[in-house]
Coordinates of C-alpha atoms in Angstrom, one line a residue:
Chain A
X1 CA 21.0 11.8 8.1
X2 CA 22.4 14.7 6.1
X3 CA 20.5 17.3 4.3
X4 CA 22.2 18.1 1.0
X5 CA 20.8 16.9 -2.3
X6 CA 23.7 14.9 -3.7
X7 CA 24.2 15.2 -7.4
X8 CA 26.2 12.8 -9.5
X9 CA 27.8 9.4 -9.0
X10 CA 30.8 9.2 -6.7
X11 CA 34.2 9.4 -8.6
X12 CA 36.0 6.1 -8.7
X13 CA 39.8 6.0 -8.6
X14 CA 42.0 3.0 -8.7
X15 CA 41.7 2.3 -5.0
X16 CA 37.9 2.6 -5.0
X17 CA 37.7 0.2 -7.9
X18 CA 39.8 -2.3 -6.0
X19 CA 37.5 -2.1 -3.0
X20 CA 34.5 -2.4 -5.3
X21 CA 36.0 -5.6 -6.7
X22 CA 36.5 -7.1 -3.3
X23 CA 33.0 -6.1 -2.2
X24 CA 31.5 -7.6 -5.3
X25 CA 33.2 -11.0 -5.0
X26 CA 32.3 -11.3 -1.3
X27 CA 28.8 -9.9 -1.1
X28 CA 27.4 -11.2 -4.4
X29 CA 27.9 -14.9 -3.5
X30 CA 27.2 -14.4 0.2
X31 CA 24.0 -12.4 0.1
X32 CA 23.1 -12.3 -3.6
X33 CA 24.0 -8.6 -3.3
X34 CA 22.8 -6.4 -6.2
X35 CA 25.3 -3.6 -5.5
X36 CA 22.8 -0.8 -4.9
X37 CA 25.7 1.1 -3.2
X38 CA 23.7 1.9 0.0
X39 CA 23.7 -1.2 2.0
X40 CA 20.9 -1.8 4.5
X41 CA 21.5 -5.5 5.2
X42 CA 21.4 -4.8 8.9
X43 CA 17.8 -3.7 8.7
X44 CA 16.7 -6.6 6.5
X45 CA 17.9 -9.7 8.4
X46 CA 20.9 -9.8 6.1
X47 CA 18.7 -10.5 3.1
X48 CA 19.5 -8.2 0.2
X49 CA 16.2 -6.1 -0.4
X50 CA 17.1 -5.5 -4.0
X51 CA 16.4 -9.2 -4.7
X52 CA 12.7 -8.3 -4.2
X53 CA 11.4 -7.8 -7.8
X54 CA 9.7 -4.6 -6.5
X55 CA 12.9 -3.3 -4.9
X56 CA 11.0 -2.8 -1.6
X57 CA 13.2 -1.3 1.2
X58 CA 10.6 -1.4 4.0
X59 CA 9.0 -4.8 4.1
X60 CA 6.9 -7.1 2.0
X61 CA 4.1 -6.2 -0.5
X62 CA 0.6 -7.5 0.0
X63 CA 1.0 -10.1 -2.7
X64 CA 3.0 -12.7 -0.7
X65 CA 1.6 -16.1 -1.4
X66 CA 0.0 -18.1 1.4
X67 CA 3.1 -20.5 1.3
X68 CA 5.4 -17.5 1.8
X69 CA 6.6 -17.4 -1.8
X70 CA 7.0 -14.4 -4.0
X71 CA 4.1 -13.4 -6.2
X72 CA 6.4 -12.4 -9.1
X73 CA 8.7 -15.4 -8.8
X74 CA 6.4 -18.0 -7.3
X75 CA 9.1 -20.7 -7.1
X76 CA 11.1 -19.0 -4.4
X77 CA 10.5 -17.6 -0.9
X78 CA 9.6 -13.9 -0.7
X79 CA 12.7 -11.8 0.0
X80 CA 11.0 -10.2 3.0
X81 CA 9.7 -13.5 4.5
X82 CA 13.4 -14.6 4.6
X83 CA 14.4 -11.1 6.0
X84 CA 11.8 -11.3 8.8
X85 CA 12.6 -14.8 9.8
X86 CA 16.4 -14.3 9.7
X87 CA 16.1 -11.0 11.6
X88 CA 14.4 -12.9 14.5
X89 CA 17.5 -15.1 14.8
X90 CA 20.1 -12.3 14.6
X91 CA 21.9 -11.4 17.9
X92 CA 21.7 -7.7 17.0
X93 CA 19.9 -5.4 14.7
X94 CA 16.6 -7.2 15.3
X95 CA 14.7 -3.9 15.8
X96 CA 16.2 -2.5 12.6
X97 CA 13.3 -4.2 10.7
X98 CA 11.2 -1.3 12.1
X99 CA 13.4 1.4 10.5
X100 CA 12.0 3.5 7.8
X101 CA 14.7 3.2 5.1
X102 CA 14.8 6.2 2.7
X103 CA 14.2 6.0 -1.1
X104 CA 17.1 4.5 -3.1
X105 CA 19.6 6.9 -4.5
X106 CA 20.0 5.4 -8.0
X107 CA 23.1 7.4 -8.6
X108 CA 24.9 5.0 -6.3
X109 CA 23.9 1.8 -8.1
X110 CA 27.0 -0.2 -9.0
X111 CA 29.3 1.8 -6.6
X112 CA 30.9 0.5 -3.5
X113 CA 28.7 0.6 -0.4
X114 CA 31.8 0.3 1.8
X115 CA 33.3 3.4 0.3
X116 CA 30.0 5.2 0.5
X117 CA 29.7 4.2 4.1
X118 CA 33.2 5.6 4.9
X119 CA 32.6 8.8 3.0
X120 CA 29.1 9.0 4.5
X121 CA 27.8 9.5 0.9
X122 CA 25.2 6.8 1.7
X123 CA 23.7 9.0 4.4
X124 CA 22.8 11.8 2.0
X125 CA 19.0 11.9 1.4
X126 CA 16.9 14.5 -0.5
X127 CA 16.4 17.7 1.5
X128 CA 12.7 17.3 1.8
X129 CA 13.1 13.8 3.4
X130 CA 15.8 15.1 5.8
X131 CA 13.7 18.1 6.8
X132 CA 10.8 15.9 7.6
X133 CA 13.0 13.6 9.6
X134 CA 14.3 16.6 11.7
X135 CA 10.8 17.9 12.2
X136 CA 9.5 14.5 13.5
X137 CA 12.4 13.9 16.0
Chain B
X1 CA -8.6 9.0 17.9
X2 CA -5.8 11.4 18.2
X3 CA -5.3 12.8 14.7
X4 CA -3.7 16.2 14.3
X5 CA -5.4 19.5 14.9
X6 CA -5.9 20.3 11.2
X7 CA -9.5 20.4 9.9
X8 CA -10.6 17.3 8.1
X9 CA -9.5 17.3 4.5
X10 CA -12.4 15.3 3.2
X11 CA -15.9 14.1 4.0
X12 CA -14.5 10.7 4.6
X13 CA -12.0 12.0 7.2
X14 CA -14.7 14.1 8.9
X15 CA -17.0 11.0 9.1
X16 CA -14.3 8.8 10.6
X17 CA -13.2 11.4 13.1
X18 CA -16.8 11.8 14.0
X19 CA -16.9 8.1 15.0
X20 CA -19.1 6.9 12.2
X21 CA -18.7 3.5 10.6
X22 CA -17.4 4.2 7.1
X23 CA -18.3 2.4 3.9
X24 CA -16.1 2.6 0.8
X25 CA -16.0 0.6 -2.3
X26 CA -14.0 0.2 -5.5
X27 CA -15.2 1.8 -8.8
X28 CA -15.4 -0.6 -11.6
X29 CA -12.6 0.0 -14.1
X30 CA -13.6 1.5 -17.4
X31 CA -11.8 1.5 -20.8
X32 CA -13.5 4.3 -22.6
X33 CA -12.3 7.7 -23.7
X34 CA -15.7 9.3 -22.7
X35 CA -16.8 10.6 -19.4
X36 CA -20.1 8.8 -19.7
X37 CA -18.6 5.4 -19.1
X38 CA -17.3 6.5 -15.8
X39 CA -20.5 8.2 -14.9
X40 CA -22.4 5.0 -15.7
X41 CA -20.5 3.0 -13.1
X42 CA -20.2 5.8 -10.5
X43 CA -23.7 7.3 -10.4
X44 CA -25.5 4.3 -8.8
X45 CA -23.1 4.6 -5.9
X46 CA -24.0 8.2 -5.0
X47 CA -25.4 8.3 -1.5
X48 CA -24.8 4.6 -0.9
X49 CA -21.1 4.7 0.1
X50 CA -19.0 7.4 1.7
X51 CA -16.2 7.3 -0.8
X52 CA -15.2 5.4 -3.9
X53 CA -11.7 4.1 -4.8
X54 CA -10.5 5.0 -8.3
X55 CA -7.8 2.3 -9.0
X56 CA -4.5 2.9 -10.7
X57 CA -4.3 0.4 -13.5
X58 CA -5.6 -2.3 -11.2
X59 CA -4.2 -5.8 -11.6
X60 CA -1.6 -4.2 -13.8
X61 CA -4.0 -3.7 -16.7
X62 CA -4.3 -0.2 -18.1
X63 CA -7.6 1.5 -17.7
X64 CA -8.8 5.1 -17.6
X65 CA -6.5 7.2 -15.4
X66 CA -7.5 7.3 -11.8
X67 CA -6.8 11.0 -11.7
X68 CA -9.3 11.6 -14.5
X69 CA -11.8 9.2 -13.0
X70 CA -11.5 10.8 -9.6
X71 CA -12.1 14.2 -11.1
X72 CA -15.2 12.9 -12.9
X73 CA -16.5 11.6 -9.6
X74 CA -16.0 15.0 -8.0
X75 CA -18.0 16.5 -10.7
X76 CA -20.9 14.1 -10.0
X77 CA -20.9 14.8 -6.3
X78 CA -19.3 11.5 -5.3
X79 CA -16.2 11.6 -3.1
X80 CA -13.3 9.7 -4.6
X81 CA -10.2 8.1 -3.2
X82 CA -7.5 8.2 -5.8
X83 CA -5.1 5.3 -5.6
X84 CA -1.4 5.6 -6.6
X85 CA 0.9 2.7 -7.1
X86 CA 4.7 2.7 -7.4
X87 CA 4.7 0.4 -10.4
X88 CA 4.1 2.8 -13.3
X89 CA 5.7 6.1 -12.2
X90 CA 8.9 7.3 -10.7
X91 CA 9.1 10.0 -7.9
X92 CA 8.8 12.8 -10.4
X93 CA 5.6 11.4 -12.0
X94 CA 4.0 10.5 -8.7
X95 CA 4.6 14.0 -7.1
X96 CA 3.3 15.7 -10.2
X97 CA 0.1 13.5 -10.2
X98 CA -0.4 14.0 -6.4
X99 CA -0.4 17.8 -6.9
X100 CA -2.5 17.5 -10.0
X101 CA -5.1 15.3 -8.3
X102 CA -5.3 17.8 -5.4
X103 CA -5.8 20.7 -7.8
X104 CA -8.7 18.8 -9.3
X105 CA -10.5 18.7 -6.0
X106 CA -9.5 15.2 -4.8
X107 CA -8.7 15.0 -1.1
X108 CA -8.4 11.3 -0.3
X109 CA -5.4 9.4 -1.6
X110 CA -4.5 5.7 -1.2
X111 CA -0.8 4.9 -1.7
X112 CA 0.5 1.4 -2.4
X113 CA 3.2 -0.7 -4.1
X114 CA 0.9 -2.2 -6.7
X115 CA 0.5 -5.5 -8.4
X116 CA 3.5 -6.4 -10.5
X117 CA 3.4 -6.0 -14.3
X118 CA 3.7 -9.8 -14.6
X119 CA 0.1 -10.1 -13.3
X120 CA -1.3 -7.9 -16.1
X121 CA -1.8 -7.9 -19.9
X122 CA 1.5 -6.1 -20.6
X123 CA 3.9 -8.5 -18.8
X124 CA 6.7 -7.3 -21.1
X125 CA 6.5 -3.7 -19.6
X126 CA 9.3 -2.1 -17.6
X127 CA 8.2 -1.9 -14.0
X128 CA 9.3 1.2 -12.2
X129 CA 9.4 0.7 -8.4
X130 CA 11.6 3.8 -7.9
X131 CA 9.9 4.3 -4.5
X132 CA 8.1 1.8 -2.2
X133 CA 4.7 2.5 -0.6
X134 CA 6.3 3.8 2.6
X135 CA 8.3 6.3 0.7
X136 CA 5.2 7.5 -1.2
X137 CA 3.2 7.9 2.0
X138 CA 5.9 10.0 3.5
X139 CA 6.3 12.1 0.3
X140 CA 2.6 12.8 0.3
X141 CA 3.0 14.1 3.9
X142 CA 6.0 16.2 2.9
X143 CA 4.0 17.8 0.1
X144 CA 1.1 18.5 2.5
X145 CA 2.8 19.4 5.7
X146 CA 6.1 20.8 4.7
X147 CA 4.9 22.4 1.4
X148 CA 7.9 21.1 -0.5
X149 CA 8.8 18.4 -3.0
X150 CA 11.0 15.5 -1.9
X151 CA 13.9 17.6 -3.2
X152 CA 13.1 20.4 -0.8
X153 CA 12.0 22.7 -3.5
X154 CA 9.0 24.8 -2.4
X155 CA 5.4 24.5 -3.6
X156 CA 3.4 27.6 -4.0
X157 CA 0.3 25.9 -2.5
X158 CA 0.3 22.6 -0.5
X159 CA -2.2 19.9 -1.2
X160 CA -4.8 19.0 1.4
X161 CA -4.8 15.2 1.7
X162 CA -6.4 12.5 3.8
X163 CA -3.6 9.9 3.4
X164 CA -4.5 6.3 3.0
X165 CA -2.5 3.1 2.8
X166 CA -3.1 -0.6 2.5
X167 CA -2.1 -3.6 4.6
X168 CA -2.5 -7.3 4.2
X169 CA -3.1 -8.9 7.6
X170 CA -3.6 -12.3 5.9
X171 CA -0.3 -12.8 4.0
X172 CA 3.1 -13.9 5.4
X173 CA 5.1 -12.9 7.4
X174 CA 2.1 -12.6 9.7
X175 CA 4.1 -11.4 12.7
X176 CA 5.6 -8.6 10.8
X177 CA 2.3 -7.2 9.3
X178 CA 1.3 -5.2 12.4
X179 CA 4.8 -3.7 12.5
X180 CA 4.5 -2.8 8.9
X181 CA 1.2 -1.1 9.6
X182 CA 2.9 0.8 12.4
X183 CA 5.7 1.9 10.0
X184 CA 3.0 3.2 7.6
X185 CA 1.3 5.2 10.4
X186 CA 4.7 6.6 11.4
X187 CA 5.3 7.6 7.7
X188 CA 2.0 9.4 7.6
X189 CA -0.9 7.0 6.9
X190 CA -4.1 8.2 8.4
X191 CA -6.4 5.5 7.2
X192 CA -5.9 1.9 6.1
X193 CA -7.9 -0.3 3.7
X194 CA -7.0 -3.9 4.3
X195 CA -6.7 -6.7 1.8
X196 CA -9.8 -8.9 1.3
X197 CA -10.8 -10.6 4.6
X198 CA -12.4 -13.9 5.0
X199 CA -10.4 -15.0 8.0
X200 CA -11.8 -12.9 10.9
X201 CA -9.6 -14.7 13.5
X202 CA -6.4 -13.7 11.6
X203 CA -7.8 -10.2 11.5
X204 CA -8.5 -10.3 15.2
X205 CA -4.9 -11.2 16.0
X206 CA -3.6 -8.5 13.6
X207 CA -5.7 -5.8 15.2
X208 CA -4.8 -6.9 18.7
X209 CA -1.1 -6.7 17.9
X210 CA -1.5 -3.4 16.1
X211 CA -3.3 -2.1 19.1
X212 CA -0.5 -3.1 21.4
X213 CA 2.0 -1.3 19.2
X214 CA -0.2 1.9 19.5
X215 CA -0.9 2.1 15.8
X216 CA -4.7 2.0 16.2
X217 CA -4.8 5.2 18.2
X218 CA -3.5 7.0 15.2
X219 CA -5.1 5.4 12.2
X220 CA -8.6 4.3 11.0
X221 CA -8.8 0.8 9.7
X222 CA -11.4 -0.2 7.0
X223 CA -11.6 -3.9 6.4
X224 CA -11.7 -5.2 2.9
X225 CA -14.8 -7.3 2.2
X226 CA -15.3 -9.3 -1.0
X227 CA -18.5 -10.6 -2.3
X228 CA -18.0 -13.9 -4.1
X229 CA -20.5 -14.4 -7.0
X230 CA -19.9 -18.0 -7.8
X231 CA -17.8 -21.0 -6.9
X232 CA -15.6 -20.3 -9.9
X233 CA -15.1 -16.7 -8.7
X234 CA -14.1 -17.9 -5.2
X235 CA -11.6 -20.4 -6.6
X236 CA -10.2 -17.8 -8.9
X237 CA -9.6 -15.5 -6.0
X238 CA -7.9 -18.3 -4.0
X239 CA -5.7 -19.6 -6.9
X240 CA -5.1 -16.6 -9.2
X241 CA -5.0 -13.5 -7.0
X242 CA -1.8 -13.3 -5.0
X243 CA -1.9 -12.5 -1.3
X244 CA -5.5 -13.5 -0.6
X245 CA -6.4 -16.1 2.0
X246 CA -9.6 -17.9 1.0
X247 CA -10.3 -20.5 3.7
X248 CA -11.7 -23.9 2.8
X249 CA -15.0 -23.1 4.4
X250 CA -15.7 -20.4 1.8
X251 CA -15.1 -22.9 -1.0
X252 CA -17.1 -25.6 0.7
X253 CA -20.1 -23.4 1.2
X254 CA -20.1 -22.3 -2.4
X255 CA -19.6 -26.0 -3.5
X256 CA -22.6 -27.0 -1.4
X257 CA -24.9 -24.3 -3.1
X258 CA -26.6 -24.8 -6.4
X259 CA -25.1 -22.5 -9.1
X260 CA -28.2 -20.3 -9.4
X261 CA -28.1 -19.5 -5.6
X262 CA -24.3 -19.0 -5.3
X263 CA -24.5 -15.2 -5.7
X264 CA -26.9 -15.1 -2.8
X265 CA -24.7 -17.4 -0.7
X266 CA -21.7 -15.2 -1.6
X267 CA -23.5 -12.2 -0.2
X268 CA -24.3 -14.2 2.9
X269 CA -20.6 -15.1 3.4
X270 CA -19.6 -11.4 2.9
X271 CA -22.2 -10.3 5.4
X272 CA -21.0 -12.7 8.0
X273 CA -17.4 -11.5 7.6
X274 CA -18.6 -7.9 7.7
X275 CA -20.4 -8.5 11.0
X276 CA -17.4 -10.4 12.4
X277 CA -15.0 -7.6 11.5
X278 CA -17.3 -4.9 12.7
X279 CA -17.2 -6.3 16.2
X280 CA -13.4 -6.0 16.5
X281 CA -11.9 -3.0 18.4
X282 CA -10.2 -0.6 16.1
X283 CA -12.3 -1.4 13.0
X284 CA -13.7 1.9 11.7
X285 CA -15.4 0.8 8.5
X286 CA -15.5 -1.5 5.5
X287 CA -14.2 -1.4 2.0
X288 CA -16.3 -3.4 -0.4
X289 CA -15.1 -5.2 -3.5
X290 CA -16.7 -7.5 -6.0
X291 CA -15.7 -8.6 -9.5
X292 CA -17.8 -6.7 -11.9
X293 CA -20.9 -6.5 -9.8
X294 CA -21.9 -3.2 -8.3
X295 CA -25.4 -4.7 -7.8
X296 CA -23.8 -7.1 -5.3
X297 CA -22.2 -4.2 -3.4
X298 CA -25.4 -2.2 -3.3
X299 CA -27.3 -5.3 -2.2
X300 CA -24.8 -6.0 0.6
X301 CA -25.0 -2.4 1.9
X302 CA -28.7 -2.7 2.0
X303 CA -28.7 -6.2 3.7
X304 CA -26.0 -5.1 6.2
X305 CA -28.2 -2.2 7.4
X306 CA -25.6 0.4 6.4
X307 CA -28.1 2.8 4.9
X308 CA -28.8 5.7 5.1
X309 CA -25.2 7.0 5.1
X310 CA -24.6 9.6 7.8
X311 CA -24.5 13.3 7.0
X312 CA -21.4 15.2 8.0
X313 CA -20.4 18.8 7.2
X314 CA -18.4 18.7 4.1
X315 CA -15.1 20.6 4.5
X316 CA -14.9 23.6 2.2
X317 CA -12.4 22.8 -0.5
X318 CA -9.5 25.1 -0.7

């Protein structure tokens, strides 16, 4: 967790664009990835949280239907029901479902989460959030 | 209950900390540009409940602003709980309204994701969801305890809040619900109002698990109680309102009751659920709801023996 308020979208050179392309063509079909640029699949049972119509990053809303389907798209299973069930079967990261994931940085939407992971850009959170984190730990 | 050393922010907080069984209910939504329409639905509740929820465009239908309604309640000597959803405002709007609501004398806030726009009368609207409810809970605590915005920029005066959240012990994934409650407590939630309960055994399991996780030592849980008015109303709740578990026995009992006595039977059902929930360790109060019938709420409070409401010292408002 780092404490600066990041301003602006990361610059994308030719190399970054190439990585972005590879990431898109692998993650979109595999996980229905929505390219938020700050991947947390490890704390969501490898179910992309951005497929939730409410973009929830920390678990299901209260509107999940009794059959486990989504209240907004009642013909499919709730993103977080899938996330929870899959996370129980994963050999690792099971406890990551308990993590408090920070608010989405919308500046990263459409950029490569792999590059953002390497540059640690995806660790930058607003200063108020980071201060609170430090205080509680 | 080990809450922090700060003095209670509201009468509701003082009451819960004092070990009293709390009673809250939802204010009927109004659609007028006059204060009188809010007064008319609020005044009969004075002295009958401990605090009143002012909803934020409930069921994704616009109504009078919850900030305005809550302020009107303060003026009438009724303690409000202002609800905020993540559906209609981004992080700028929510922080601005949290500050504004505090400046207007509102001390209880209830922070949630919110029904989707597809459930309302403006399904073509753009839903925001910039934050989720966990983010919003933590941001309320940052405003209060750190005296800054999410960005880190300083406030000149921090709000005093009693921070509330919701949880639904009755919707899948059931095993995850107590963990989600725990996450909300970690983020800063001090009290919880649950989704409507008919299924006390599901609630019992949820409370037991939440207790094991240690969440109940740090949060007050108010159980949502709904008063069905008719068979049609009970069916509507089961089939049209997402996330609500209406067991067959509720429907069957309403079916077996002649139409003119269904309102009475509905109150009897609510009363049974209320008594069942009240027995459970960790339950600190109830939150009463009914569709368009404050008479039902007032009658239930009477029948449940919840009057008179306890007197507690009201914290001086800063």
